[in-house]
DNA sequence: ACGTCACTCACCAAAC
DNA sequence: GTTTGGTGAGTGACGT
């Protein structure tokens, strides 16, 4: 009996699996890069005399503002759709 | 009293601040993209019949493996330093 | 209006709450003790001539090893479950 | 050349080293237990209808209060000592 | 939709 | 005092 019969995945599946894992790991590597970028930006800001904690708070606030606006827009769209109105 | 006297940051600082915030937000937007990519990859894998949970386990295990290698290298460096040896 | 009407918790709930807080604080006090113990051990090791940094590296490496084994077991479990096998 | 000459640590040192590592790991295992205890307490509180986040805030506030009292007491002691007064 | 779970971030203490 | 390790909190993803 040949060796490959012990494998529950055929060669195509194995290759596909390998591709999936590598794609995920590539994306995660890029995520790590982005984190490093962000760290660098804040470090640079700090060395320019900015309060990093305050900067982060600003970013966070703007994020929730965006989320709120999107939420409000979604509700508005829903209502407009309900009354058959095109915005 | 003119408006600008309320500002504790001069115009240069304001522009710099704006740049910092925008750079961070750009990076965070890219992070969101990466998350979406990863989500897509797993969704596609799932629709191909793969067990997403198992795939994630594989990715995590490989990450732990890398961490272990890094720790081993770190301890090696520590020991070499401890005995005054240049690697 | 009597004072107790300001309380949203009845006496039982208040007593229960007190118990919860005290249990948590007791546990946290023990955590502080453990941290002090660990500090003492390292201080003693240092005074015996050991390189504390290297010791900590060893402890961390061993921890990573354990994590790796756990991940391996977890992925094994996942696979066994995926193929409907009881371990 | 005998094997033991390759070891930079003699047998006593090796045994001592082993003891140190094991003591640290024992303490860390107990720390993990305490964390698990705390988790259990909060989980139980949650199932009793308490707001875990609020409970944690209470614990945190009481901790900083204790720290503040200790700080104030320390200052008081310093002053009393400075004027030759026994509290 | 809810609760759980993993992940990342923010804060704090300790080391150099 | 700057930096690193560790803990706790908040966030997002996922299954039920």
CSV table of C-alpha atoms in Angstrom, one decimal, chain B residues 25-84:
chain,number,residue,atom,x,y,z
B,25,UNK,CA,-6.1,56.7,11.1
B,26,UNK,CA,-4.7,55.6,7.8
B,27,UNK,CA,-2.8,52.7,9.4
B,28,UNK,CA,-5.9,51.7,11.4
B,29,UNK,CA,-7.9,51.7,8.2
B,30,UNK,CA,-5.4,49.3,6.7
B,31,UNK,CA,-5.6,47.2,9.9
B,32,UNK,CA,-9.3,46.9,9.3
B,33,UNK,CA,-8.6,45.8,5.8
B,34,UNK,CA,-6.3,43.1,7.0
B,35,UNK,CA,-9.0,41.8,9.4
B,36,UNK,CA,-11.4,41.7,6.5
B,37,UNK,CA,-9.0,39.8,4.3
B,38,UNK,CA,-8.4,37.3,7.0
B,39,UNK,CA,-12.1,36.9,7.5
B,40,UNK,CA,-12.5,36.3,3.8
B,41,UNK,CA,-9.8,33.7,3.7
B,42,UNK,CA,-11.4,31.7,6.5
B,43,UNK,CA,-14.9,32.1,5.0
B,44,UNK,CA,-13.6,30.8,1.7
B,45,UNK,CA,-11.8,27.9,3.4
B,46,UNK,CA,-15.0,27.1,5.2
B,47,UNK,CA,-16.9,27.0,2.0
B,48,UNK,CA,-14.3,24.6,0.6
B,49,UNK,CA,-15.0,22.2,3.4
B,50,UNK,CA,-12.2,23.0,5.8
B,51,UNK,CA,-12.7,23.2,9.5
B,52,UNK,CA,-12.0,26.8,10.3
B,53,UNK,CA,-11.3,26.1,14.0
B,54,UNK,CA,-8.7,23.6,13.1
B,55,UNK,CA,-7.1,26.0,10.6
B,56,UNK,CA,-6.9,28.6,13.3
B,57,UNK,CA,-5.3,26.1,15.7
B,58,UNK,CA,-2.6,25.4,13.1
B,59,UNK,CA,-1.9,29.1,12.7
B,60,UNK,CA,-1.7,29.5,16.4
B,61,UNK,CA,0.5,26.5,16.9
B,62,UNK,CA,2.9,27.7,14.2
B,63,UNK,CA,3.0,31.1,16.0
B,64,UNK,CA,3.8,29.4,19.3
B,65,UNK,CA,6.6,27.5,17.5
B,66,UNK,CA,8.1,30.8,16.3
B,67,UNK,CA,7.8,32.3,19.8
B,68,UNK,CA,9.6,29.3,21.2
B,69,UNK,CA,12.5,29.6,18.7
B,70,UNK,CA,12.7,33.3,19.5
B,71,UNK,CA,12.9,32.6,23.2
B,72,UNK,CA,15.5,30.0,22.7
B,73,UNK,CA,17.6,32.5,20.7
B,74,UNK,CA,17.0,35.0,23.4
B,75,UNK,CA,18.2,32.7,26.2
B,76,UNK,CA,21.2,31.8,24.1
B,77,UNK,CA,22.1,35.4,23.7
B,78,UNK,CA,21.6,35.9,27.4
B,79,UNK,CA,24.0,33.1,28.2
B,80,UNK,CA,26.6,34.2,25.7
B,81,UNK,CA,26.5,37.6,27.2
B,82,UNK,CA,26.7,36.2,30.7
B,83,UNK,CA,30.0,34.4,29.8
B,84,UNK,CA,31.3,37.5,28.0
